[in-house]
Short mmCIF file of C-alpha atoms in Angstrom, two decimals:
data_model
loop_
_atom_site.label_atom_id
_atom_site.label_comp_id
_atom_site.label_asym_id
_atom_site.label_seq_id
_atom_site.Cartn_x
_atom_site.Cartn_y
_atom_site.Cartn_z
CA UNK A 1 175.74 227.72 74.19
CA UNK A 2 172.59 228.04 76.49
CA UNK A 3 169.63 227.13 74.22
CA UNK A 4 166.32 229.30 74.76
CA UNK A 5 163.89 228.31 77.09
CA UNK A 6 161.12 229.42 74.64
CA UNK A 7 163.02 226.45 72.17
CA UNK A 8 163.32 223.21 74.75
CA UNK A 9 159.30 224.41 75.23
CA UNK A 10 158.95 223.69 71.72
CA UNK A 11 161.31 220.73 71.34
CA UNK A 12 159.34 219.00 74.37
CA UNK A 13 156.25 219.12 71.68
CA UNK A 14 158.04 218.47 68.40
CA UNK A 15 161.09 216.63 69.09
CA UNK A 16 163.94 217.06 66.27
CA UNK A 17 161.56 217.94 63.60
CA UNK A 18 162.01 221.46 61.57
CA UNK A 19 161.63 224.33 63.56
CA UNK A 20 161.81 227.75 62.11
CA UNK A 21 163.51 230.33 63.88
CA UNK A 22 164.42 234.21 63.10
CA UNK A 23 168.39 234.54 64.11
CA UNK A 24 170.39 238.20 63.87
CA UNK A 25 173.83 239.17 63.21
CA UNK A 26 174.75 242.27 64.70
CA UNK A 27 178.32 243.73 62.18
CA UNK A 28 179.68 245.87 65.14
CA UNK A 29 181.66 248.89 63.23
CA UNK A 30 184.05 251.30 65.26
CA UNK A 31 186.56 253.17 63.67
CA UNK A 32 187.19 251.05 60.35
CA UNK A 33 186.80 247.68 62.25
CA UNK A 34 184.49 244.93 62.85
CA UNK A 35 183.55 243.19 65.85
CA UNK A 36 184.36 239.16 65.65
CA UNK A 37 184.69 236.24 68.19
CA UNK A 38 186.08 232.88 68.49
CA UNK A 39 182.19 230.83 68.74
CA UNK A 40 183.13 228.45 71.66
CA UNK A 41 180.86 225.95 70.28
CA UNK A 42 182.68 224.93 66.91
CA UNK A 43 185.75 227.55 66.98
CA UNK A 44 184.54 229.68 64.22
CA UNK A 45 185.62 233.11 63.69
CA UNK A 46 182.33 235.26 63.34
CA UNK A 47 180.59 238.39 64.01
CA UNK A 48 178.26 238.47 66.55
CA UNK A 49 174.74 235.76 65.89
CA UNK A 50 171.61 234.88 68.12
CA UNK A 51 168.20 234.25 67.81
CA UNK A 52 165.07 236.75 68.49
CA UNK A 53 163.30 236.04 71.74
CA UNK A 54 159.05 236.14 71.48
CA UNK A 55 157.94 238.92 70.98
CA UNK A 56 161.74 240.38 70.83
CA UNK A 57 162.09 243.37 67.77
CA UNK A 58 164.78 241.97 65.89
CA UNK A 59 167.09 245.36 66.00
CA UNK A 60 166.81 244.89 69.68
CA UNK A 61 168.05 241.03 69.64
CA UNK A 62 171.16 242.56 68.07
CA UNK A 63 172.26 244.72 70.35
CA UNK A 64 171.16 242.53 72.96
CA UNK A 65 173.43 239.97 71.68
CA UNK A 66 176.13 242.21 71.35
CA UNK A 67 175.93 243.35 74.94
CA UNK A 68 175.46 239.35 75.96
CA UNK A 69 178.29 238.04 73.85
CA UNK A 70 181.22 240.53 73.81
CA UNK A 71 179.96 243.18 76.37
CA UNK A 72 179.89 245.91 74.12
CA UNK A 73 176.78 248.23 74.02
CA UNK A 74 176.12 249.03 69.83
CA UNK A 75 173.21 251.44 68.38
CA UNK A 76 171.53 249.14 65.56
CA UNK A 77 171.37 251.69 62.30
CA UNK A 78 169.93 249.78 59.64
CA UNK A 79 169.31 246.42 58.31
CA UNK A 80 171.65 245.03 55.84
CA UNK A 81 170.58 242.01 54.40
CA UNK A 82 167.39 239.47 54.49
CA UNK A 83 167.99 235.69 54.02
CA UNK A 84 167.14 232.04 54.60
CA UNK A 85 170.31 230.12 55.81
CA UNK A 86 170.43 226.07 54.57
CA UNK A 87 168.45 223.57 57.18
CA UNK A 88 170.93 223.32 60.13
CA UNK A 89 170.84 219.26 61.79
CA UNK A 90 172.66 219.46 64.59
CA UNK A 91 174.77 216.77 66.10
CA UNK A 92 172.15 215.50 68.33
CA UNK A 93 169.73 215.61 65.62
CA UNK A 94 167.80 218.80 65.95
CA UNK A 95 166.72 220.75 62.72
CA UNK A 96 166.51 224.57 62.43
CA UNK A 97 165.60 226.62 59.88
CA UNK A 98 167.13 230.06 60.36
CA UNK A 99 165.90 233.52 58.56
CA UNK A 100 168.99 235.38 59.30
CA UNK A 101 168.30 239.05 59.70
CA UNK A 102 171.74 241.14 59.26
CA UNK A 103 171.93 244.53 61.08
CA UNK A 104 174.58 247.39 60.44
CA UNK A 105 175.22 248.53 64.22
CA UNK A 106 177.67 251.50 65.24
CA UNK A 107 179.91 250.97 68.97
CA UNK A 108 178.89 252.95 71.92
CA UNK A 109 181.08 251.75 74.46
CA UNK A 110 182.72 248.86 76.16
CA UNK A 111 185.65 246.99 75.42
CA UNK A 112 184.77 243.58 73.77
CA UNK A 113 185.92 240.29 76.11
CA UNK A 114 184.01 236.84 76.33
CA UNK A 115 181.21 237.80 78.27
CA UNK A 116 179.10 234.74 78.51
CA UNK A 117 180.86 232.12 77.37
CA UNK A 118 179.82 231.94 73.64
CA UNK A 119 183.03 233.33 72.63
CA UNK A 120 186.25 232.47 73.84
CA UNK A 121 187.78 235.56 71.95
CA UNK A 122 186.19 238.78 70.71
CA UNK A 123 188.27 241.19 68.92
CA UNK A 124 188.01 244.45 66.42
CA UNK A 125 189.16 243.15 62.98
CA UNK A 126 190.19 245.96 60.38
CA UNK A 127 187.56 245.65 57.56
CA UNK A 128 190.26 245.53 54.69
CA UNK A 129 192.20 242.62 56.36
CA UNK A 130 189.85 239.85 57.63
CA UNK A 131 191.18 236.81 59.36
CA UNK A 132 189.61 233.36 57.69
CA UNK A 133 185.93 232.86 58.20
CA UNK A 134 185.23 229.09 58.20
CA UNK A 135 181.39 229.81 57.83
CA UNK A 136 180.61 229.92 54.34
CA UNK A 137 178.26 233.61 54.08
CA UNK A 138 180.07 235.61 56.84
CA UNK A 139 182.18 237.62 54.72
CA UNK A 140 178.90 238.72 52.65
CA UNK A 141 177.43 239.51 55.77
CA UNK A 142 179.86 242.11 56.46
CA UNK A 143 180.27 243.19 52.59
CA UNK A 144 176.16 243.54 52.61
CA UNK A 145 176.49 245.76 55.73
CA UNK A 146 179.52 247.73 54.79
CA UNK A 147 177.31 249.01 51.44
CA UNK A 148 177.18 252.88 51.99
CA UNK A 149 174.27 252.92 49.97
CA UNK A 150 171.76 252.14 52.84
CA UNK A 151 169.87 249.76 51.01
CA UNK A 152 168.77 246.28 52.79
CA UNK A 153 169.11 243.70 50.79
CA UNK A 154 166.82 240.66 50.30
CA UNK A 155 166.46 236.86 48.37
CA UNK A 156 163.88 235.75 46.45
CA UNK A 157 160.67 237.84 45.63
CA UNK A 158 160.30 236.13 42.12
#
């Protein structure tokens, strides 16, 4: 997966040390089902992830995404859920700390396919009968935005 520009700036400057990032998960719904893709990077079944650009509003990352990743143009409707995902180290030693921002988003149109190459399947699941999610919150991010009550959801604030 194509890094940012905006992050190898950074990296240049502070090598593999911590760097704080604000990622979105778009949950795709269209007629009972959710929108999910094979990640090419580590084979994970999941809905669609990125990270905000500067200056980016973080509804509009999501649909971006969505558009990017499966080619399927979604109206954000509300956010879902607010929360801090575990330090990430990745293989090469980078560290990321990700405040995951989950949006409920309704289809407009397209047909989902592997658009850029960070899925090597994208698919509508039915909502009652998930395939496996290997990463551990997933399935809470779809329960969180599958709540008809509206209500975003947060961690913390003790």
């Amino acid at each position: 997966m194509p890094t940012p520009d905006f992050v190898l700036e950074l990296r240049r400057e502070i090598g593999t040390a911590p760097l704080p990032l604000v990622g979105v998960t778009a949950i795709v719904l269209h007629e009972n089902r959710v929108l999910l893709g094979r990640r090419s990077d580590n084979g994970a079944v999941t809905p669609i992830t990125g990270i905000v650009d500067p200056g980016e509003e973080p509804a509009d990352a999501a649909a971006r995404e969505t558009l990017e990743e499966a080619g399927v143009v979604c109206r954000v409707e509300r956010l879902a859920w607010v929360h801090q995902l575990p330090r990430v180290v990745y293989p090469h030693g980078d560290q990321v700390d990700y405040l995951d921002l989950v949006f409920r988003c309704g289809w407009v149109s397209g047909e989902p396919h592997p658009a850029d190459g960070e899925m090597t399947e994208v698919g509508w699941y039915d909502v009652g009968a998930l395939p496996h999610l290997e990463l551990p919150d997933m399935r809470r991010r779809i329960e969180f935005a599958l709540a008809p009550e509206g209500v975003a959801r947060f961690e913390g604030g003790r």
